[in-house]
Amino acid sequence: MSRGRYKRTSKKCLPATSTLRVTTMREPPFVIYDPNRTIQEYHNGPYTGLAVDMMQWLAQELEFTYKMSEPLDLKYGLVNDQGVGNGMVGQLMNCEADLATGALIITASRSNYIDFTRPYIEAAKALLVYNGDVATPGLWGFLNPFDLTTRLVIVASLVVVSITLAIASKISPYFRSDEQNYSEGRERSFLFWPTNSLWFFYSTAMQQGPDPIPSLSGKVLVAGWFFFCLVIVATYTANLAAFLTVKSFTTSIQSLDDLAAQTETIYGTVKDSAIVEFLKNSPLDIYQKMYTFMISTDDALVDTAQEGIERVQLKTKGDYVFIWDAPILDYVSELQPCSSQVVERPFHSQGYGLALPKGMPYYTNFSLAVLKMREAGVIERLTNKWLDADDCDSSNTITELTDVEELKLNDMVGVFIILAASVGLSFIVAVAERLWWRRKRRREVIISNPGANGEQYTVNPIFTDEN
């Protein structure tokens, strides 16, 4: 019999009479190997972690003692078509262990040979990718907050409102720089021409303070422009801050579909794991494609999860994507060297459970104890204690990164509509101002009679037909 391989025995395992032999697998944060912990200090040996704390709680609740160890082949274990099992599963089948704990997935095939308690944690699958290649903003990175179309429309808006103000200053008499010049018939001068109108609106956009606008039509236009600048500047500032502070990783794999569609980057998981079994037996084409790729590609499958994680983080054999349980990948991605990242929404959720040999009389006690832990909040407390790692930047997530995108014209169309409305309203008010002043000035005709007939008409020269 090869090392780490266990044949299915026909005899029924006998219940433990004293200390339970607990088999486990080192898998941070559920089981962490700590050589500084000695058997004299802790009866569970050099192990710590969520599953170890859970075992201590169960030992107190059910009043038993135990001793923890690992299988020789360092595998969770599967059972092949000949009924041969390995890893922790094989130990339970061969009566070499009384209980198995850790990140052990409950599967139907395993349940044919060993008994599982109720699940204590639900765990889906996820992808771990390398994120060490960071894309820098570049020379023109300050333009990233808006896409090209939006930037061009903003510049066009500046030109349009400048021309509008120049035209309005020609139409409305309130734009005249010195009303006395007109009353005396001197040369006309206007406050705004296209050139200084452009400078006026540019300076206001840069928050430099505008010159006073005497005309109501001009005030309507400028009010719309002020609101436009307020929204544009605030949006640009917020999005620019996001672009400059959030890392942008260059990975091309953003989903499970991306992974399965390419063959350049090798991906895989742990040999003889529940994931391999799931991919093999799944009727979905994408999973069948992934399984075929893994078994036909050299070095796609690894011996342990730690090996797969290190291949991603250290790139020991080039680019590699590791498929494993999401809680474990989330944990290791937040630890040094902070060069890995979990992508894609988790898929195929399964549960972690305790496992015992078939027919143990204390199976019900353990299953009910696990349920009690969940109801009493023990599992939640242990999850908060062990699964939250914060060695890396909290913004270092692919989900947050994909939310930082260029703002497109459709995202800003409302503020452009408001600006356009202010342009149109400014024209209407300018025309109304001119008509009103024409009428007002005509009423100011002064009739005097210094001559023989006593008649002399004096008309304000501002509103002659030349206007």
Short mmCIF file of N, CA, C and O in Angstrom, two decimals, residues 196-306:
data_model
loop_
_atom_site.label_atom_id
_atom_site.label_comp_id
_atom_site.label_asym_id
_atom_site.label_seq_id
_atom_site.Cartn_x
_atom_site.Cartn_y
_atom_site.Cartn_z
N ASN A 196 -13.36 88.22 -24.74
CA ASN A 196 -13.39 88.38 -23.29
C ASN A 196 -14.52 87.60 -22.64
O ASN A 196 -14.48 87.33 -21.44
N SER A 197 -15.55 87.21 -23.39
CA SER A 197 -16.56 86.29 -22.86
C SER A 197 -15.95 84.94 -22.56
O SER A 197 -16.24 84.31 -21.53
N LEU A 198 -15.12 84.47 -23.48
CA LEU A 198 -14.44 83.19 -23.27
C LEU A 198 -13.56 83.25 -22.04
O LEU A 198 -13.54 82.32 -21.22
N TRP A 199 -12.83 84.33 -21.88
CA TRP A 199 -11.99 84.48 -20.69
C TRP A 199 -12.84 84.58 -19.43
O TRP A 199 -12.46 84.03 -18.37
N PHE A 200 -13.96 85.26 -19.51
CA PHE A 200 -14.85 85.38 -18.35
C PHE A 200 -15.30 84.01 -17.85
O PHE A 200 -15.19 83.69 -16.67
N PHE A 201 -15.80 83.17 -18.76
CA PHE A 201 -16.32 81.86 -18.35
C PHE A 201 -15.19 80.91 -17.95
O PHE A 201 -15.37 80.06 -17.08
N TYR A 202 -14.04 81.03 -18.58
CA TYR A 202 -12.91 80.19 -18.18
C TYR A 202 -12.46 80.53 -16.76
O TYR A 202 -12.18 79.65 -15.95
N SER A 203 -12.40 81.83 -16.44
CA SER A 203 -11.97 82.24 -15.10
C SER A 203 -12.96 81.79 -14.04
O SER A 203 -12.57 81.40 -12.94
N THR A 204 -14.25 81.83 -14.37
CA THR A 204 -15.24 81.36 -13.40
C THR A 204 -15.13 79.85 -13.20
O THR A 204 -15.32 79.34 -12.09
N ALA A 205 -14.84 79.13 -14.29
CA ALA A 205 -14.66 77.68 -14.17
C ALA A 205 -13.46 77.34 -13.29
O ALA A 205 -13.46 76.35 -12.56
N MET A 206 -12.43 78.19 -13.34
CA MET A 206 -11.24 77.99 -12.51
C MET A 206 -11.41 78.62 -11.13
O MET A 206 -10.45 78.73 -10.37
N GLN A 207 -12.64 79.08 -10.82
CA GLN A 207 -12.98 79.62 -9.50
C GLN A 207 -12.13 80.85 -9.15
O GLN A 207 -11.67 81.00 -8.02
N GLN A 208 -11.96 81.74 -10.13
CA GLN A 208 -11.16 82.95 -9.92
C GLN A 208 -12.00 84.19 -9.67
O GLN A 208 -11.46 85.27 -9.52
N GLY A 209 -13.31 84.06 -9.70
CA GLY A 209 -14.17 85.19 -9.41
C GLY A 209 -14.50 86.00 -10.64
O GLY A 209 -13.59 86.52 -11.29
N PRO A 210 -15.78 86.13 -10.99
CA PRO A 210 -16.18 86.82 -12.22
C PRO A 210 -16.36 88.33 -12.02
O PRO A 210 -16.45 88.81 -10.90
N ASP A 211 -16.39 89.05 -13.14
CA ASP A 211 -16.78 90.45 -13.11
C ASP A 211 -18.29 90.55 -12.95
O ASP A 211 -19.03 89.62 -13.30
N PRO A 212 -18.80 91.70 -12.44
CA PRO A 212 -20.25 91.83 -12.26
C PRO A 212 -20.99 91.86 -13.60
O PRO A 212 -20.49 92.38 -14.59
N ILE A 213 -22.17 91.28 -13.61
CA ILE A 213 -23.01 91.23 -14.80
C ILE A 213 -24.22 92.12 -14.55
O ILE A 213 -25.03 91.84 -13.66
N PRO A 214 -24.38 93.25 -15.30
CA PRO A 214 -25.51 94.15 -15.03
C PRO A 214 -26.83 93.65 -15.59
O PRO A 214 -27.90 94.05 -15.12
N SER A 215 -26.79 92.80 -16.61
CA SER A 215 -28.02 92.40 -17.30
C SER A 215 -28.64 91.17 -16.66
O SER A 215 -27.94 90.23 -16.24
N LEU A 216 -29.99 91.15 -16.62
CA LEU A 216 -30.69 89.98 -16.12
C LEU A 216 -30.46 88.78 -17.01
O LEU A 216 -30.29 87.66 -16.53
N SER A 217 -30.44 88.97 -18.32
CA SER A 217 -30.19 87.86 -19.24
C SER A 217 -28.80 87.28 -19.01
O SER A 217 -28.60 86.06 -19.07
N GLY A 218 -27.82 88.16 -18.75
CA GLY A 218 -26.48 87.68 -18.46
C GLY A 218 -26.43 86.91 -17.15
O GLY A 218 -25.73 85.91 -17.02
N LYS A 219 -27.18 87.39 -16.16
CA LYS A 219 -27.21 86.71 -14.86
C LYS A 219 -27.83 85.32 -14.97
O LYS A 219 -27.40 84.38 -14.31
N VAL A 220 -28.86 85.20 -15.82
CA VAL A 220 -29.48 83.88 -16.03
C VAL A 220 -28.47 82.92 -16.63
O VAL A 220 -28.33 81.77 -16.20
N LEU A 221 -27.74 83.39 -17.64
CA LEU A 221 -26.74 82.56 -18.29
C LEU A 221 -25.62 82.19 -17.33
O LEU A 221 -25.21 81.01 -17.25
N VAL A 222 -25.13 83.16 -16.58
CA VAL A 222 -24.01 82.91 -15.66
C VAL A 222 -24.45 81.99 -14.52
O VAL A 222 -23.67 81.16 -14.05
N ALA A 223 -25.70 82.13 -14.06
CA ALA A 223 -26.20 81.26 -13.00
C ALA A 223 -26.20 79.80 -13.46
O ALA A 223 -25.79 78.90 -12.71
N GLY A 224 -26.64 79.57 -14.69
CA GLY A 224 -26.59 78.21 -15.23
C GLY A 224 -25.16 77.70 -15.37
O GLY A 224 -24.87 76.53 -15.10
N TRP A 225 -24.25 78.59 -15.78
CA TRP A 225 -22.85 78.20 -15.91
C TRP A 225 -22.22 77.90 -14.54
O TRP A 225 -21.44 76.96 -14.40
N PHE A 226 -22.57 78.70 -13.53
CA PHE A 226 -22.05 78.43 -12.19
C PHE A 226 -22.48 77.05 -11.69
O PHE A 226 -21.68 76.32 -11.10
N PHE A 227 -23.75 76.73 -11.90
CA PHE A 227 -24.22 75.41 -11.47
C PHE A 227 -23.50 74.30 -12.25
O PHE A 227 -23.11 73.27 -11.69
N PHE A 228 -23.34 74.53 -13.55
CA PHE A 228 -22.62 73.57 -14.39
C PHE A 228 -21.20 73.35 -13.86
O PHE A 228 -20.74 72.21 -13.72
N CYS A 229 -20.49 74.42 -13.55
CA CYS A 229 -19.13 74.31 -13.04
C CYS A 229 -19.09 73.63 -11.68
O CYS A 229 -18.18 72.84 -11.39
N LEU A 230 -20.07 73.92 -10.84
CA LEU A 230 -20.12 73.30 -9.52
C LEU A 230 -20.19 71.79 -9.62
O LEU A 230 -19.44 71.06 -8.95
N VAL A 231 -21.07 71.29 -10.48
CA VAL A 231 -21.24 69.84 -10.63
C VAL A 231 -20.01 69.22 -11.30
O VAL A 231 -19.50 68.19 -10.86
N ILE A 232 -19.53 69.85 -12.37
CA ILE A 232 -18.39 69.30 -13.12
C ILE A 232 -17.14 69.25 -12.25
O ILE A 232 -16.44 68.22 -12.18
N VAL A 233 -16.84 70.34 -11.56
CA VAL A 233 -15.62 70.39 -10.74
C VAL A 233 -15.71 69.40 -9.58
O VAL A 233 -14.74 68.69 -9.28
N ALA A 234 -16.87 69.34 -8.91
CA ALA A 234 -17.01 68.41 -7.79
C ALA A 234 -16.89 66.96 -8.25
O ALA A 234 -16.23 66.14 -7.60
N THR A 235 -17.52 66.64 -9.38
CA THR A 235 -17.45 65.27 -9.90
C THR A 235 -16.04 64.93 -10.33
O THR A 235 -15.53 63.83 -10.06
N TYR A 236 -15.40 65.86 -11.01
CA TYR A 236 -14.02 65.63 -11.47
C TYR A 236 -13.08 65.41 -10.28
O TYR A 236 -12.25 64.50 -10.28
N THR A 237 -13.21 66.24 -9.26
CA THR A 237 -12.33 66.13 -8.09
C THR A 237 -12.50 64.79 -7.39
O THR A 237 -11.51 64.14 -7.02
N ALA A 238 -13.75 64.38 -7.21
CA ALA A 238 -14.00 63.11 -6.52
C ALA A 238 -13.46 61.93 -7.32
O ALA A 238 -12.82 61.02 -6.77
N ASN A 239 -13.71 61.94 -8.62
CA ASN A 239 -13.26 60.81 -9.43
C ASN A 239 -11.75 60.81 -9.60
O ASN A 239 -11.12 59.75 -9.67
N LEU A 240 -11.14 61.97 -9.67
CA LEU A 240 -9.68 62.05 -9.77
C LEU A 240 -9.02 61.50 -8.51
O LEU A 240 -8.01 60.78 -8.59
N ALA A 241 -9.60 61.83 -7.36
CA ALA A 241 -9.05 61.30 -6.11
C ALA A 241 -9.11 59.78 -6.09
O ALA A 241 -8.18 59.11 -5.62
N ALA A 242 -10.19 59.21 -6.61
CA ALA A 242 -10.31 57.75 -6.66
C ALA A 242 -9.26 57.15 -7.60
O ALA A 242 -8.64 56.13 -7.29
N PHE A 243 -9.05 57.79 -8.73
CA PHE A 243 -8.07 57.27 -9.69
C PHE A 243 -6.65 57.33 -9.12
O PHE A 243 -5.83 56.45 -9.40
N LEU A 244 -6.34 58.35 -8.34
CA LEU A 244 -4.98 58.53 -7.84
C LEU A 244 -4.70 57.72 -6.59
O LEU A 244 -3.53 57.43 -6.30
N THR A 245 -5.72 57.35 -5.83
CA THR A 245 -5.50 56.65 -4.57
C THR A 245 -5.76 55.16 -4.65
O THR A 245 -5.23 54.41 -3.85
N VAL A 246 -6.58 54.72 -5.59
CA VAL A 246 -6.89 53.30 -5.71
C VAL A 246 -5.98 52.66 -6.74
O VAL A 246 -5.80 53.19 -7.83
N LYS A 247 -5.40 51.53 -6.39
CA LYS A 247 -4.53 50.83 -7.31
C LYS A 247 -5.31 50.28 -8.50
O LYS A 247 -6.47 49.92 -8.36
N SER A 248 -4.67 50.22 -9.62
CA SER A 248 -5.28 49.66 -10.82
C SER A 248 -4.41 48.51 -11.30
O SER A 248 -3.30 48.71 -11.78
N PHE A 249 -4.91 47.31 -11.16
CA PHE A 249 -4.13 46.13 -11.47
C PHE A 249 -4.35 45.72 -12.92
O PHE A 249 -5.42 45.88 -13.49
N THR A 250 -3.30 45.14 -13.49
CA THR A 250 -3.31 44.88 -14.92
C THR A 250 -3.78 43.48 -15.26
O THR A 250 -3.61 43.05 -16.39
N THR A 251 -4.33 42.75 -14.33
CA THR A 251 -4.79 41.41 -14.63
C THR A 251 -5.92 41.44 -15.66
O THR A 251 -6.80 42.30 -15.59
N SER A 252 -5.87 40.51 -16.60
CA SER A 252 -6.90 40.45 -17.63
C SER A 252 -8.01 39.49 -17.26
O SER A 252 -9.00 39.39 -17.97
N ILE A 253 -7.86 38.78 -16.16
CA ILE A 253 -8.86 37.80 -15.73
C ILE A 253 -9.74 38.44 -14.67
O ILE A 253 -9.30 38.69 -13.55
N GLN A 254 -10.97 38.74 -15.05
CA GLN A 254 -11.91 39.39 -14.15
C GLN A 254 -13.09 38.51 -13.79
O GLN A 254 -13.94 38.93 -13.01
N SER A 255 -13.17 37.32 -14.34
CA SER A 255 -14.31 36.46 -14.08
C SER A 255 -13.94 35.01 -14.39
O SER A 255 -12.90 34.73 -14.99
N LEU A 256 -14.81 34.11 -13.99
CA LEU A 256 -14.61 32.69 -14.28
C LEU A 256 -14.67 32.44 -15.78
O LEU A 256 -13.94 31.60 -16.31
N ASP A 257 -15.52 33.17 -16.48
CA ASP A 257 -15.61 33.02 -17.94
C ASP A 257 -14.30 33.43 -18.61
O ASP A 257 -13.85 32.79 -19.55
N ASP A 258 -13.69 34.54 -18.11
CA ASP A 258 -12.40 34.96 -18.66
C ASP A 258 -11.34 33.89 -18.46
O ASP A 258 -10.51 33.64 -19.34
N LEU A 259 -11.37 33.26 -17.29
CA LEU A 259 -10.38 32.23 -16.99
C LEU A 259 -10.53 31.03 -17.91
O LEU A 259 -9.55 30.54 -18.47
N ALA A 260 -11.76 30.56 -18.08
CA ALA A 260 -11.99 29.37 -18.89
C ALA A 260 -11.78 29.63 -20.37
O ALA A 260 -11.46 28.70 -21.12
N ALA A 261 -11.92 30.89 -20.80
CA ALA A 261 -11.82 31.19 -22.23
C ALA A 261 -10.39 31.30 -22.73
O ALA A 261 -10.16 31.33 -23.93
N GLN A 262 -9.42 31.39 -21.82
CA GLN A 262 -8.04 31.56 -22.23
C GLN A 262 -7.21 30.32 -21.85
O GLN A 262 -7.61 29.53 -21.01
N THR A 263 -6.05 30.19 -22.48
CA THR A 263 -5.15 29.06 -22.20
C THR A 263 -3.73 29.52 -21.91
O THR A 263 -2.86 28.69 -21.65
N GLU A 264 -3.47 30.84 -21.96
CA GLU A 264 -2.12 31.34 -21.73
C GLU A 264 -1.73 31.25 -20.26
O GLU A 264 -0.61 30.86 -19.93
N THR A 265 -2.64 31.62 -19.38
CA THR A 265 -2.38 31.56 -17.94
C THR A 265 -2.84 30.21 -17.40
O THR A 265 -4.00 29.83 -17.56
N ILE A 266 -1.95 29.51 -16.74
CA ILE A 266 -2.29 28.21 -16.16
C ILE A 266 -3.14 28.43 -14.90
O ILE A 266 -2.88 29.33 -14.11
N TYR A 267 -4.13 27.61 -14.73
CA TYR A 267 -4.94 27.66 -13.52
C TYR A 267 -5.17 26.24 -13.03
O TYR A 267 -5.12 25.27 -13.79
N GLY A 268 -5.41 26.13 -11.72
CA GLY A 268 -5.62 24.80 -11.15
C GLY A 268 -6.02 24.86 -9.71
O GLY A 268 -6.32 25.94 -9.16
N THR A 269 -6.02 23.72 -9.07
CA THR A 269 -6.40 23.60 -7.67
C THR A 269 -5.61 22.46 -7.05
O THR A 269 -4.62 22.00 -7.63
N VAL A 270 -6.04 21.97 -5.91
CA VAL A 270 -5.32 20.92 -5.19
C VAL A 270 -5.76 19.55 -5.71
O VAL A 270 -6.95 19.31 -5.94
N LYS A 271 -4.79 18.66 -5.88
CA LYS A 271 -5.09 17.30 -6.30
C LYS A 271 -6.00 16.60 -5.28
O LYS A 271 -5.90 16.85 -4.08
N ASP A 272 -6.86 15.74 -5.76
CA ASP A 272 -7.73 14.92 -4.90
C ASP A 272 -8.55 15.78 -3.94
O ASP A 272 -8.78 15.39 -2.79
N SER A 273 -8.97 16.95 -4.39
CA SER A 273 -9.78 17.83 -3.54
C SER A 273 -11.23 17.78 -3.99
O SER A 273 -11.56 17.25 -5.05
N ALA A 274 -12.10 18.38 -3.18
CA ALA A 274 -13.52 18.41 -3.52
C ALA A 274 -13.77 19.24 -4.77
O ALA A 274 -14.74 18.98 -5.50
N ILE A 275 -12.90 20.22 -5.05
CA ILE A 275 -13.08 21.03 -6.25
C ILE A 275 -12.85 20.19 -7.50
O ILE A 275 -13.59 20.31 -8.49
N VAL A 276 -11.83 19.36 -7.48
CA VAL A 276 -11.57 18.47 -8.62
C VAL A 276 -12.76 17.55 -8.85
O VAL A 276 -13.21 17.36 -10.00
N GLU A 277 -13.31 17.03 -7.79
CA GLU A 277 -14.48 16.15 -7.90
C GLU A 277 -15.68 16.91 -8.47
O GLU A 277 -16.41 16.39 -9.32
N PHE A 278 -15.87 18.13 -8.01
CA PHE A 278 -16.99 18.94 -8.49
C PHE A 278 -16.86 19.24 -9.98
O PHE A 278 -17.82 19.10 -10.75
N LEU A 279 -15.67 19.68 -10.41
CA LEU A 279 -15.46 20.01 -11.82
C LEU A 279 -15.63 18.76 -12.70
O LEU A 279 -16.17 18.85 -13.80
N LYS A 280 -15.17 17.64 -12.21
CA LYS A 280 -15.26 16.40 -12.98
C LYS A 280 -16.70 15.96 -13.18
O LYS A 280 -17.08 15.49 -14.26
N ASN A 281 -17.52 16.10 -12.17
CA ASN A 281 -18.88 15.57 -12.22
C ASN A 281 -19.93 16.61 -12.64
O ASN A 281 -21.10 16.26 -12.82
N SER A 282 -19.54 17.87 -12.79
CA SER A 282 -20.50 18.90 -13.14
C SER A 282 -20.96 18.74 -14.59
O SER A 282 -20.15 18.47 -15.49
N PRO A 283 -22.25 18.90 -14.86
CA PRO A 283 -22.75 18.80 -16.25
C PRO A 283 -22.54 20.08 -17.06
O PRO A 283 -22.75 20.07 -18.28
N LEU A 284 -22.12 21.17 -16.44
CA LEU A 284 -21.95 22.43 -17.14
C LEU A 284 -20.69 22.40 -18.00
O LEU A 284 -19.64 21.93 -17.57
N ASP A 285 -20.79 22.96 -19.18
CA ASP A 285 -19.67 22.92 -20.14
C ASP A 285 -18.45 23.67 -19.62
O ASP A 285 -17.32 23.24 -19.83
N ILE A 286 -18.67 24.80 -18.95
CA ILE A 286 -17.53 25.60 -18.50
C ILE A 286 -16.69 24.83 -17.48
O ILE A 286 -15.46 24.88 -17.50
N TYR A 287 -17.36 24.08 -16.59
CA TYR A 287 -16.62 23.31 -15.59
C TYR A 287 -15.94 22.11 -16.22
O TYR A 287 -14.82 21.74 -15.83
N GLN A 288 -16.59 21.49 -17.18
CA GLN A 288 -15.96 20.37 -17.89
C GLN A 288 -14.73 20.85 -18.65
O GLN A 288 -13.70 20.16 -18.70
N LYS A 289 -14.82 22.03 -19.23
CA LYS A 289 -13.68 22.59 -19.96
C LYS A 289 -12.53 22.87 -19.01
O LYS A 289 -11.35 22.61 -19.34
N MET A 290 -12.82 23.39 -17.85
CA MET A 290 -11.78 23.68 -16.87
C MET A 290 -11.14 22.40 -16.35
O MET A 290 -9.91 22.33 -16.18
N TYR A 291 -11.95 21.37 -16.11
CA TYR A 291 -11.41 20.10 -15.62
C TYR A 291 -10.48 19.47 -16.67
O TYR A 291 -9.39 19.00 -16.33
N THR A 292 -10.89 19.51 -17.92
CA THR A 292 -10.05 18.95 -18.99
C THR A 292 -8.73 19.69 -19.09
O THR A 292 -7.67 19.08 -19.28
N PHE A 293 -8.79 21.01 -18.96
CA PHE A 293 -7.56 21.81 -19.02
C PHE A 293 -6.61 21.45 -17.88
O PHE A 293 -5.40 21.31 -18.07
N MET A 294 -7.15 21.28 -16.68
CA MET A 294 -6.31 21.01 -15.51
C MET A 294 -5.60 19.66 -15.60
O MET A 294 -4.40 19.56 -15.33
N ILE A 295 -6.35 18.63 -15.98
CA ILE A 295 -5.73 17.30 -15.99
C ILE A 295 -4.81 17.11 -17.19
O ILE A 295 -3.98 16.18 -17.19
N SER A 296 -4.93 17.96 -18.19
CA SER A 296 -4.09 17.82 -19.38
C SER A 296 -2.93 18.80 -19.41
O SER A 296 -2.11 18.77 -20.34
N THR A 297 -2.83 19.65 -18.40
CA THR A 297 -1.77 20.67 -18.34
C THR A 297 -0.81 20.35 -17.22
O THR A 297 -1.23 20.11 -16.08
N ASP A 298 0.47 20.32 -17.53
CA ASP A 298 1.48 20.06 -16.52
C ASP A 298 1.48 21.17 -15.48
O ASP A 298 1.35 22.36 -15.80
N ASP A 299 1.65 20.79 -14.23
CA ASP A 299 1.74 21.72 -13.10
C ASP A 299 0.46 22.50 -12.84
O ASP A 299 0.49 23.49 -12.10
N ALA A 300 -0.66 22.11 -13.43
CA ALA A 300 -1.91 22.81 -13.14
C ALA A 300 -2.41 22.47 -11.74
O ALA A 300 -2.91 23.35 -11.03
N LEU A 301 -2.28 21.21 -11.35
CA LEU A 301 -2.71 20.77 -10.02
C LEU A 301 -1.53 20.77 -9.07
O LEU A 301 -0.41 20.40 -9.45
N VAL A 302 -1.78 21.18 -7.84
CA VAL A 302 -0.73 21.26 -6.82
C VAL A 302 -1.03 20.28 -5.70
O VAL A 302 -2.16 19.78 -5.57
N ASP A 303 -0.02 20.01 -4.88
CA ASP A 303 -0.18 19.04 -3.80
C ASP A 303 -0.92 19.61 -2.60
O ASP A 303 -1.67 18.90 -1.93
N THR A 304 -0.67 20.89 -2.30
CA THR A 304 -1.32 21.53 -1.15
C THR A 304 -1.81 22.91 -1.53
O THR A 304 -1.34 23.51 -2.50
N ALA A 305 -2.73 23.42 -0.73
CA ALA A 305 -3.24 24.77 -0.97
C ALA A 305 -2.15 25.81 -0.78
O ALA A 305 -2.09 26.81 -1.51
N GLN A 306 -1.26 25.58 0.18
CA GLN A 306 -0.16 26.52 0.41
C GLN A 306 0.74 26.64 -0.82
O GLN A 306 1.19 27.73 -1.17
#
